Amino acid sequence: MDWSGLRARCQQRVDDLLGHTGVPYPWDINQFLDRLERHRGRDIDLCAIAWSLGNSCGAWQQHPDHDVIAYAENTSGFHQDHIVLHEVGHMISQHRGRCVLSEDEAQRIAPDLAPTALAHLLDRTTGQAEEHEAETIAALIHQQARIRPQLAIDLMPPADAQRLTRVEYIFGE
């Protein structure tokens, strides 16, 4: 696999996306998805699912007029955001595929999912290269989400900027 090519391709997709959406500060996955919805002109619904060892922890379903992203509810907030961003990576890369879950597994994981949505979900999986792309895109967006906008501190009077820096050092961002 051409890792440098993959990284460059993913960086270009993230740069293009964030050029349109920006990154909310402080980071909030729902605000980011609101911006992504406006940019794409399509609603995105989040669906929390119970995750257990060995199961997929996320999925993206594309419908004619909206998208659904399923993510594991029983993990950390950081991990939930990463799962959602991974699925956004599939979305902005226009990946397609077929699900490897059995109907019983899918029904157990997402018992409230409509039968038509379940049928669509079961028709989706991606190859290893697409998974690497989605994971790289998620990591790149997550990296940008952790960077505090420097502009705000640059516009402050120096004494205020110094105080803010000390407060952030003591208490964290």
Short mmCIF file of N, CA and C in Angstrom, two decimals:
data_model
loop_
_atom_site.label_atom_id
_atom_site.label_comp_id
_atom_site.label_asym_id
_atom_site.label_seq_id
_atom_site.Cartn_x
_atom_site.Cartn_y
_atom_site.Cartn_z
N MET A 1 0.85 -1.18 0.00
CA MET A 1 0.00 0.00 0.00
C MET A 1 0.89 1.24 0.00
N ASP A 2 0.51 2.23 -0.78
CA ASP A 2 1.23 3.50 -0.87
C ASP A 2 0.75 4.41 0.25
N TRP A 3 1.43 4.35 1.40
CA TRP A 3 1.00 5.09 2.59
C TRP A 3 1.11 6.60 2.41
N SER A 4 2.16 7.06 1.74
CA SER A 4 2.29 8.51 1.56
C SER A 4 1.21 9.04 0.62
N GLY A 5 0.87 8.25 -0.40
CA GLY A 5 -0.21 8.64 -1.30
C GLY A 5 -1.55 8.66 -0.59
N LEU A 6 -1.77 7.66 0.26
CA LEU A 6 -3.01 7.60 1.04
C LEU A 6 -3.11 8.81 1.95
N ARG A 7 -2.03 9.11 2.63
CA ARG A 7 -2.02 10.26 3.56
C ARG A 7 -2.29 11.56 2.80
N ALA A 8 -1.65 11.74 1.66
CA ALA A 8 -1.84 12.97 0.87
C ALA A 8 -3.28 13.08 0.37
N ARG A 9 -3.82 11.97 -0.11
CA ARG A 9 -5.20 11.95 -0.60
C ARG A 9 -6.18 12.30 0.53
N CYS A 10 -5.96 11.71 1.69
CA CYS A 10 -6.84 11.97 2.84
C CYS A 10 -6.69 13.41 3.33
N GLN A 11 -5.46 13.91 3.37
CA GLN A 11 -5.24 15.28 3.80
C GLN A 11 -5.96 16.26 2.88
N GLN A 12 -5.92 15.98 1.57
CA GLN A 12 -6.62 16.85 0.61
C GLN A 12 -8.12 16.83 0.84
N ARG A 13 -8.69 15.65 1.11
CA ARG A 13 -10.13 15.56 1.38
C ARG A 13 -10.50 16.32 2.65
N VAL A 14 -9.68 16.17 3.69
CA VAL A 14 -9.94 16.87 4.95
C VAL A 14 -9.80 18.37 4.76
N ASP A 15 -8.76 18.81 4.07
CA ASP A 15 -8.58 20.24 3.82
C ASP A 15 -9.76 20.82 3.05
N ASP A 16 -10.21 20.09 2.02
CA ASP A 16 -11.37 20.54 1.24
C ASP A 16 -12.61 20.63 2.13
N LEU A 17 -12.85 19.60 2.93
CA LEU A 17 -14.02 19.58 3.80
C LEU A 17 -13.97 20.70 4.82
N LEU A 18 -12.86 20.81 5.54
CA LEU A 18 -12.77 21.81 6.60
C LEU A 18 -12.72 23.22 6.04
N GLY A 19 -12.32 23.37 4.78
CA GLY A 19 -12.40 24.66 4.13
C GLY A 19 -13.84 25.14 4.00
N HIS A 20 -14.77 24.20 3.92
CA HIS A 20 -16.20 24.52 3.82
C HIS A 20 -16.89 24.55 5.18
N THR A 21 -16.49 23.65 6.07
CA THR A 21 -17.21 23.51 7.35
C THR A 21 -16.53 24.20 8.51
N GLY A 22 -15.21 24.33 8.45
CA GLY A 22 -14.47 24.79 9.62
C GLY A 22 -14.55 23.73 10.71
N VAL A 23 -13.95 24.04 11.85
CA VAL A 23 -13.97 23.14 13.01
C VAL A 23 -14.51 23.94 14.19
N PRO A 24 -15.61 23.49 14.79
CA PRO A 24 -16.15 24.24 15.93
C PRO A 24 -15.17 24.26 17.11
N TYR A 25 -15.09 25.39 17.75
CA TYR A 25 -14.27 25.50 18.96
C TYR A 25 -15.12 26.10 20.06
N PRO A 26 -15.24 25.48 21.19
CA PRO A 26 -14.63 24.19 21.50
C PRO A 26 -15.28 23.09 20.67
N TRP A 27 -14.55 21.98 20.52
CA TRP A 27 -15.01 20.88 19.69
C TRP A 27 -16.34 20.33 20.18
N ASP A 28 -17.24 20.12 19.23
CA ASP A 28 -18.52 19.49 19.50
C ASP A 28 -18.92 18.73 18.24
N ILE A 29 -19.03 17.41 18.35
CA ILE A 29 -19.32 16.57 17.18
C ILE A 29 -20.65 16.94 16.55
N ASN A 30 -21.65 17.30 17.36
CA ASN A 30 -22.96 17.65 16.81
C ASN A 30 -22.90 18.95 16.02
N GLN A 31 -22.15 19.93 16.51
CA GLN A 31 -21.99 21.17 15.75
C GLN A 31 -21.25 20.91 14.44
N PHE A 32 -20.23 20.04 14.50
CA PHE A 32 -19.50 19.70 13.28
C PHE A 32 -20.44 19.04 12.27
N LEU A 33 -21.27 18.10 12.74
CA LEU A 33 -22.19 17.42 11.83
C LEU A 33 -23.25 18.38 11.28
N ASP A 34 -23.68 19.35 12.08
CA ASP A 34 -24.61 20.38 11.58
C ASP A 34 -23.97 21.13 10.41
N ARG A 35 -22.72 21.48 10.56
CA ARG A 35 -22.01 22.18 9.48
C ARG A 35 -21.86 21.29 8.25
N LEU A 36 -21.56 20.01 8.49
CA LEU A 36 -21.42 19.06 7.38
C LEU A 36 -22.76 18.88 6.66
N GLU A 37 -23.85 18.84 7.41
CA GLU A 37 -25.19 18.74 6.80
C GLU A 37 -25.45 19.94 5.89
N ARG A 38 -25.14 21.13 6.38
CA ARG A 38 -25.37 22.34 5.56
C ARG A 38 -24.49 22.30 4.30
N HIS A 39 -23.26 21.87 4.45
CA HIS A 39 -22.34 21.81 3.30
C HIS A 39 -22.82 20.80 2.26
N ARG A 40 -23.27 19.64 2.71
CA ARG A 40 -23.68 18.58 1.79
C ARG A 40 -25.14 18.69 1.36
N GLY A 41 -25.94 19.48 2.10
CA GLY A 41 -27.36 19.59 1.79
C GLY A 41 -28.13 18.32 2.11
N ARG A 42 -27.64 17.56 3.09
CA ARG A 42 -28.27 16.29 3.49
C ARG A 42 -28.23 16.17 5.00
N ASP A 43 -29.34 15.70 5.57
CA ASP A 43 -29.37 15.45 7.01
C ASP A 43 -28.52 14.24 7.36
N ILE A 44 -27.97 14.27 8.56
CA ILE A 44 -27.22 13.14 9.11
C ILE A 44 -27.84 12.81 10.46
N ASP A 45 -28.33 11.59 10.59
CA ASP A 45 -28.90 11.13 11.86
C ASP A 45 -27.89 10.23 12.55
N LEU A 46 -27.71 10.44 13.86
CA LEU A 46 -26.85 9.57 14.66
C LEU A 46 -27.69 8.51 15.34
N CYS A 47 -27.17 7.30 15.38
CA CYS A 47 -27.87 6.18 16.00
C CYS A 47 -26.90 5.48 16.95
N ALA A 48 -27.13 5.62 18.25
CA ALA A 48 -26.28 4.96 19.25
C ALA A 48 -26.64 3.48 19.31
N ILE A 49 -25.62 2.62 19.27
CA ILE A 49 -25.84 1.18 19.35
C ILE A 49 -25.03 0.60 20.50
N ALA A 50 -25.51 -0.49 21.05
CA ALA A 50 -24.75 -1.19 22.09
C ALA A 50 -23.65 -1.99 21.41
N TRP A 51 -22.43 -1.82 21.86
CA TRP A 51 -21.29 -2.49 21.27
C TRP A 51 -20.82 -3.60 22.20
N SER A 52 -20.42 -4.71 21.60
CA SER A 52 -19.78 -5.77 22.38
C SER A 52 -18.57 -6.27 21.60
N LEU A 53 -17.64 -6.83 22.32
CA LEU A 53 -16.37 -7.28 21.76
C LEU A 53 -16.59 -8.14 20.51
N GLY A 54 -15.88 -7.83 19.47
CA GLY A 54 -15.98 -8.58 18.23
C GLY A 54 -16.95 -8.01 17.22
N ASN A 55 -17.77 -7.07 17.63
CA ASN A 55 -18.73 -6.45 16.71
C ASN A 55 -18.16 -5.16 16.14
N SER A 56 -18.69 -4.77 15.00
CA SER A 56 -18.34 -3.48 14.43
C SER A 56 -18.85 -2.38 15.36
N CYS A 57 -18.07 -1.32 15.53
CA CYS A 57 -18.49 -0.26 16.46
C CYS A 57 -19.08 0.94 15.74
N GLY A 58 -19.20 0.88 14.42
CA GLY A 58 -19.81 1.98 13.70
C GLY A 58 -20.23 1.56 12.30
N ALA A 59 -21.12 2.34 11.71
CA ALA A 59 -21.58 2.07 10.35
C ALA A 59 -22.19 3.34 9.78
N TRP A 60 -22.13 3.44 8.46
CA TRP A 60 -22.75 4.56 7.76
C TRP A 60 -23.75 3.98 6.76
N GLN A 61 -24.96 4.52 6.79
CA GLN A 61 -26.00 4.13 5.84
C GLN A 61 -26.35 5.36 5.02
N GLN A 62 -26.32 5.21 3.72
CA GLN A 62 -26.72 6.30 2.84
C GLN A 62 -28.13 6.02 2.32
N HIS A 63 -29.04 6.93 2.58
CA HIS A 63 -30.41 6.85 2.08
C HIS A 63 -30.56 7.89 0.97
N PRO A 64 -31.63 7.82 0.19
CA PRO A 64 -31.80 8.79 -0.89
C PRO A 64 -31.76 10.25 -0.43
N ASP A 65 -32.30 10.54 0.76
CA ASP A 65 -32.39 11.94 1.18
C ASP A 65 -31.66 12.26 2.48
N HIS A 66 -31.02 11.29 3.10
CA HIS A 66 -30.28 11.55 4.34
C HIS A 66 -29.30 10.40 4.61
N ASP A 67 -28.46 10.60 5.61
CA ASP A 67 -27.49 9.59 6.00
C ASP A 67 -27.71 9.23 7.47
N VAL A 68 -27.34 8.01 7.83
CA VAL A 68 -27.40 7.56 9.21
C VAL A 68 -26.02 7.05 9.59
N ILE A 69 -25.52 7.53 10.72
CA ILE A 69 -24.25 7.04 11.26
C ILE A 69 -24.56 6.36 12.58
N ALA A 70 -24.24 5.07 12.66
CA ALA A 70 -24.37 4.31 13.90
C ALA A 70 -23.01 4.31 14.59
N TYR A 71 -23.04 4.44 15.91
CA TYR A 71 -21.79 4.45 16.68
C TYR A 71 -22.02 3.76 18.01
N ALA A 72 -20.96 3.25 18.60
CA ALA A 72 -21.05 2.55 19.88
C ALA A 72 -21.37 3.54 20.99
N GLU A 73 -22.42 3.24 21.76
CA GLU A 73 -22.81 4.14 22.85
C GLU A 73 -22.04 3.84 24.13
N ASN A 74 -21.54 2.63 24.28
CA ASN A 74 -20.89 2.24 25.52
C ASN A 74 -19.37 2.29 25.39
N THR A 75 -18.88 3.48 25.05
CA THR A 75 -17.45 3.75 25.00
C THR A 75 -17.26 5.22 25.35
N SER A 76 -16.02 5.67 25.41
CA SER A 76 -15.75 7.05 25.81
C SER A 76 -16.25 8.04 24.76
N GLY A 77 -16.47 9.27 25.18
CA GLY A 77 -16.89 10.32 24.26
C GLY A 77 -15.88 10.54 23.15
N PHE A 78 -14.60 10.51 23.48
CA PHE A 78 -13.54 10.67 22.48
C PHE A 78 -13.65 9.56 21.44
N HIS A 79 -13.84 8.32 21.90
CA HIS A 79 -13.94 7.20 20.97
C HIS A 79 -15.22 7.29 20.13
N GLN A 80 -16.32 7.72 20.74
CA GLN A 80 -17.56 7.91 19.98
C GLN A 80 -17.34 8.91 18.85
N ASP A 81 -16.71 10.04 19.18
CA ASP A 81 -16.43 11.05 18.15
C ASP A 81 -15.57 10.45 17.04
N HIS A 82 -14.57 9.66 17.43
CA HIS A 82 -13.68 9.06 16.43
C HIS A 82 -14.44 8.09 15.52
N ILE A 83 -15.33 7.32 16.11
CA ILE A 83 -16.15 6.39 15.31
C ILE A 83 -16.99 7.18 14.31
N VAL A 84 -17.64 8.23 14.77
CA VAL A 84 -18.47 9.06 13.88
C VAL A 84 -17.60 9.67 12.78
N LEU A 85 -16.43 10.19 13.14
CA LEU A 85 -15.54 10.78 12.14
C LEU A 85 -15.04 9.73 11.15
N HIS A 86 -14.82 8.52 11.61
CA HIS A 86 -14.43 7.42 10.71
C HIS A 86 -15.52 7.22 9.66
N GLU A 87 -16.77 7.22 10.10
CA GLU A 87 -17.88 7.05 9.16
C GLU A 87 -18.01 8.26 8.24
N VAL A 88 -17.72 9.46 8.76
CA VAL A 88 -17.67 10.65 7.91
C VAL A 88 -16.59 10.47 6.85
N GLY A 89 -15.47 9.85 7.23
CA GLY A 89 -14.41 9.55 6.26
C GLY A 89 -14.92 8.70 5.12
N HIS A 90 -15.69 7.65 5.43
CA HIS A 90 -16.30 6.84 4.37
C HIS A 90 -17.23 7.71 3.52
N MET A 91 -18.00 8.56 4.18
CA MET A 91 -18.99 9.40 3.51
C MET A 91 -18.33 10.35 2.51
N ILE A 92 -17.33 11.10 2.97
CA ILE A 92 -16.73 12.10 2.08
C ILE A 92 -15.84 11.46 1.01
N SER A 93 -15.47 10.19 1.23
CA SER A 93 -14.69 9.46 0.23
C SER A 93 -15.59 8.68 -0.72
N GLN A 94 -16.89 8.72 -0.45
CA GLN A 94 -17.89 8.03 -1.27
C GLN A 94 -17.61 6.54 -1.38
N HIS A 95 -17.23 5.94 -0.25
CA HIS A 95 -16.99 4.50 -0.22
C HIS A 95 -18.31 3.75 -0.32
N ARG A 96 -18.26 2.57 -0.88
CA ARG A 96 -19.42 1.69 -0.98
C ARG A 96 -19.00 0.31 -0.49
N GLY A 97 -19.97 -0.54 -0.17
CA GLY A 97 -19.59 -1.88 0.26
C GLY A 97 -20.76 -2.72 0.71
N ARG A 98 -20.46 -3.81 1.41
CA ARG A 98 -21.44 -4.79 1.86
C ARG A 98 -21.13 -5.15 3.30
N CYS A 99 -22.14 -5.25 4.15
CA CYS A 99 -21.97 -5.52 5.57
C CYS A 99 -21.62 -6.99 5.81
N VAL A 100 -20.78 -7.24 6.80
CA VAL A 100 -20.40 -8.60 7.14
C VAL A 100 -21.19 -9.14 8.32
N LEU A 101 -22.08 -8.35 8.90
CA LEU A 101 -22.89 -8.81 10.03
C LEU A 101 -24.00 -9.74 9.55
N SER A 102 -24.32 -10.72 10.36
CA SER A 102 -25.50 -11.53 10.07
C SER A 102 -26.73 -10.71 10.48
N GLU A 103 -27.89 -11.13 9.99
CA GLU A 103 -29.12 -10.42 10.35
C GLU A 103 -29.37 -10.47 11.86
N ASP A 104 -29.08 -11.63 12.48
CA ASP A 104 -29.26 -11.76 13.93
C ASP A 104 -28.33 -10.82 14.70
N GLU A 105 -27.05 -10.74 14.27
CA GLU A 105 -26.10 -9.84 14.94
C GLU A 105 -26.55 -8.39 14.82
N ALA A 106 -26.95 -8.01 13.63
CA ALA A 106 -27.38 -6.62 13.42
C ALA A 106 -28.62 -6.30 14.24
N GLN A 107 -29.57 -7.23 14.31
CA GLN A 107 -30.79 -7.00 15.09
C GLN A 107 -30.47 -6.89 16.58
N ARG A 108 -29.49 -7.68 17.05
CA ARG A 108 -29.10 -7.63 18.46
C ARG A 108 -28.39 -6.31 18.78
N ILE A 109 -27.54 -5.86 17.86
CA ILE A 109 -26.78 -4.63 18.08
C ILE A 109 -27.70 -3.41 18.03
N ALA A 110 -28.61 -3.39 17.08
CA ALA A 110 -29.48 -2.22 16.89
C ALA A 110 -30.94 -2.67 16.82
N PRO A 111 -31.52 -3.06 17.96
CA PRO A 111 -32.89 -3.60 17.94
C PRO A 111 -33.95 -2.60 17.50
N ASP A 112 -33.68 -1.31 17.61
CA ASP A 112 -34.67 -0.30 17.24
C ASP A 112 -34.57 0.13 15.78
N LEU A 113 -33.61 -0.42 15.05
CA LEU A 113 -33.41 -0.04 13.67
C LEU A 113 -34.55 -0.61 12.81
N ALA A 114 -35.10 0.23 11.95
CA ALA A 114 -36.20 -0.19 11.07
C ALA A 114 -35.73 -1.32 10.15
N PRO A 115 -36.62 -2.24 9.78
CA PRO A 115 -36.23 -3.36 8.92
C PRO A 115 -35.59 -2.93 7.60
N THR A 116 -36.08 -1.84 7.00
CA THR A 116 -35.48 -1.37 5.75
C THR A 116 -34.07 -0.85 5.97
N ALA A 117 -33.87 -0.16 7.09
CA ALA A 117 -32.53 0.34 7.41
C ALA A 117 -31.60 -0.83 7.71
N LEU A 118 -32.11 -1.83 8.40
CA LEU A 118 -31.33 -3.02 8.71
C LEU A 118 -30.91 -3.73 7.43
N ALA A 119 -31.83 -3.86 6.50
CA ALA A 119 -31.52 -4.51 5.22
C ALA A 119 -30.42 -3.74 4.49
N HIS A 120 -30.50 -2.42 4.53
CA HIS A 120 -29.48 -1.61 3.88
C HIS A 120 -28.13 -1.77 4.57
N LEU A 121 -28.15 -1.77 5.90
CA LEU A 121 -26.92 -1.92 6.67
C LEU A 121 -26.25 -3.25 6.36
N LEU A 122 -27.03 -4.31 6.20
CA LEU A 122 -26.48 -5.63 5.94
C LEU A 122 -25.87 -5.74 4.56
N ASP A 123 -26.05 -4.74 3.74
CA ASP A 123 -25.50 -4.76 2.39
C ASP A 123 -24.27 -3.85 2.29
N ARG A 124 -23.48 -3.78 3.37
CA ARG A 124 -22.37 -2.84 3.36
C ARG A 124 -21.14 -3.36 4.10
N THR A 125 -20.01 -3.36 3.44
CA THR A 125 -18.70 -3.50 4.06
C THR A 125 -17.70 -2.84 3.14
N THR A 126 -16.53 -2.58 3.62
CA THR A 126 -15.54 -1.92 2.79
C THR A 126 -14.26 -2.73 2.82
N GLY A 127 -13.41 -2.47 1.84
CA GLY A 127 -12.13 -3.14 1.79
C GLY A 127 -11.13 -2.51 2.72
N GLN A 128 -9.99 -3.15 2.84
CA GLN A 128 -8.97 -2.68 3.77
C GLN A 128 -8.46 -1.29 3.39
N ALA A 129 -8.28 -1.02 2.11
CA ALA A 129 -7.79 0.31 1.69
C ALA A 129 -8.79 1.39 2.08
N GLU A 130 -10.08 1.11 1.91
CA GLU A 130 -11.10 2.09 2.28
C GLU A 130 -11.13 2.30 3.79
N GLU A 131 -10.92 1.24 4.55
CA GLU A 131 -10.86 1.37 6.01
C GLU A 131 -9.68 2.23 6.44
N HIS A 132 -8.53 2.05 5.78
CA HIS A 132 -7.36 2.88 6.10
C HIS A 132 -7.64 4.35 5.77
N GLU A 133 -8.30 4.59 4.63
CA GLU A 133 -8.65 5.97 4.28
C GLU A 133 -9.58 6.59 5.32
N ALA A 134 -10.63 5.87 5.67
CA ALA A 134 -11.60 6.40 6.64
C ALA A 134 -10.93 6.66 7.99
N GLU A 135 -10.05 5.76 8.40
CA GLU A 135 -9.37 5.92 9.69
C GLU A 135 -8.42 7.11 9.66
N THR A 136 -7.73 7.29 8.55
CA THR A 136 -6.81 8.43 8.42
C THR A 136 -7.58 9.74 8.42
N ILE A 137 -8.69 9.79 7.71
CA ILE A 137 -9.52 11.00 7.68
C ILE A 137 -10.03 11.31 9.07
N ALA A 138 -10.50 10.30 9.80
CA ALA A 138 -10.98 10.52 11.17
C ALA A 138 -9.87 11.09 12.04
N ALA A 139 -8.68 10.53 11.94
CA ALA A 139 -7.56 11.01 12.75
C ALA A 139 -7.19 12.45 12.39
N LEU A 140 -7.20 12.78 11.11
CA LEU A 140 -6.85 14.14 10.69
C LEU A 140 -7.88 15.16 11.16
N ILE A 141 -9.16 14.83 11.07
CA ILE A 141 -10.19 15.76 11.55
C ILE A 141 -10.10 15.88 13.07
N HIS A 142 -9.93 14.76 13.75
CA HIS A 142 -9.82 14.78 15.21
C HIS A 142 -8.61 15.61 15.65
N GLN A 143 -7.53 15.51 14.90
CA GLN A 143 -6.33 16.31 15.20
C GLN A 143 -6.65 17.80 15.09
N GLN A 144 -7.35 18.19 14.05
CA GLN A 144 -7.72 19.60 13.88
C GLN A 144 -8.67 20.06 14.98
N ALA A 145 -9.51 19.15 15.45
CA ALA A 145 -10.48 19.50 16.50
C ALA A 145 -9.80 19.81 17.82
N ARG A 146 -8.60 19.29 18.03
CA ARG A 146 -7.90 19.50 19.29
C ARG A 146 -7.01 20.74 19.27
N ILE A 147 -6.92 21.39 18.13
CA ILE A 147 -6.08 22.59 18.02
C ILE A 147 -6.92 23.82 18.36
N ARG A 148 -6.49 24.56 19.36
CA ARG A 148 -7.21 25.79 19.74
C ARG A 148 -6.94 26.86 18.69
N PRO A 149 -7.98 27.53 18.25
CA PRO A 149 -7.75 28.60 17.28
C PRO A 149 -6.80 29.65 17.85
N GLN A 150 -5.73 29.90 17.16
CA GLN A 150 -4.72 30.85 17.64
C GLN A 150 -5.20 32.29 17.46
N LEU A 151 -6.07 32.51 16.51
CA LEU A 151 -6.51 33.87 16.21
C LEU A 151 -7.08 34.57 17.43
N ALA A 152 -7.88 33.87 18.22
CA ALA A 152 -8.51 34.49 19.39
C ALA A 152 -7.47 35.02 20.36
N ILE A 153 -6.45 34.24 20.62
CA ILE A 153 -5.42 34.69 21.56
C ILE A 153 -4.56 35.78 20.94
N ASP A 154 -4.37 35.73 19.63
CA ASP A 154 -3.57 36.76 18.96
C ASP A 154 -4.24 38.12 19.01
N LEU A 155 -5.57 38.16 19.07
CA LEU A 155 -6.31 39.42 19.08
C LEU A 155 -6.45 40.01 20.48
N MET A 156 -6.08 39.25 21.50
CA MET A 156 -6.22 39.73 22.89
C MET A 156 -5.08 40.68 23.24
N PRO A 157 -5.34 41.58 24.18
CA PRO A 157 -4.22 42.35 24.72
C PRO A 157 -3.20 41.39 25.33
N PRO A 158 -1.91 41.67 25.24
CA PRO A 158 -0.88 40.75 25.72
C PRO A 158 -1.08 40.27 27.16
N ALA A 159 -1.50 41.15 28.06
CA ALA A 159 -1.68 40.74 29.46
C ALA A 159 -2.81 39.70 29.57
N ASP A 160 -3.91 39.89 28.81
CA ASP A 160 -5.00 38.92 28.83
C ASP A 160 -4.57 37.59 28.23
N ALA A 161 -3.81 37.65 27.15
CA ALA A 161 -3.32 36.43 26.52
C ALA A 161 -2.42 35.65 27.48
N GLN A 162 -1.59 36.37 28.22
CA GLN A 162 -0.70 35.72 29.18
C GLN A 162 -1.52 35.06 30.31
N ARG A 163 -2.54 35.77 30.80
CA ARG A 163 -3.40 35.18 31.84
C ARG A 163 -4.12 33.93 31.32
N LEU A 164 -4.66 34.01 30.12
CA LEU A 164 -5.35 32.87 29.53
C LEU A 164 -4.40 31.68 29.39
N THR A 165 -3.20 31.93 28.95
CA THR A 165 -2.21 30.87 28.81
C THR A 165 -1.93 30.20 30.15
N ARG A 166 -1.80 31.01 31.21
CA ARG A 166 -1.56 30.44 32.55
C ARG A 166 -2.76 29.62 33.02
N VAL A 167 -3.97 30.12 32.81
CA VAL A 167 -5.18 29.39 33.22
C VAL A 167 -5.25 28.06 32.47
N GLU A 168 -5.00 28.08 31.16
CA GLU A 168 -5.03 26.85 30.38
C GLU A 168 -3.95 25.88 30.84
N TYR A 169 -2.79 26.41 31.20
CA TYR A 169 -1.70 25.55 31.69
C TYR A 169 -2.11 24.85 32.98
N ILE A 170 -2.77 25.60 33.87
CA ILE A 170 -3.16 25.05 35.17
C ILE A 170 -4.35 24.10 35.05
N PHE A 171 -5.38 24.53 34.32
CA PHE A 171 -6.63 23.76 34.28
C PHE A 171 -6.83 22.96 32.99
N GLY A 172 -6.00 23.17 32.01
CA GLY A 172 -6.19 22.52 30.72
C GLY A 172 -7.15 23.31 29.87
N GLU A 173 -7.20 22.97 28.61
CA GLU A 173 -8.10 23.68 27.70
C GLU A 173 -9.49 23.27 28.03
#
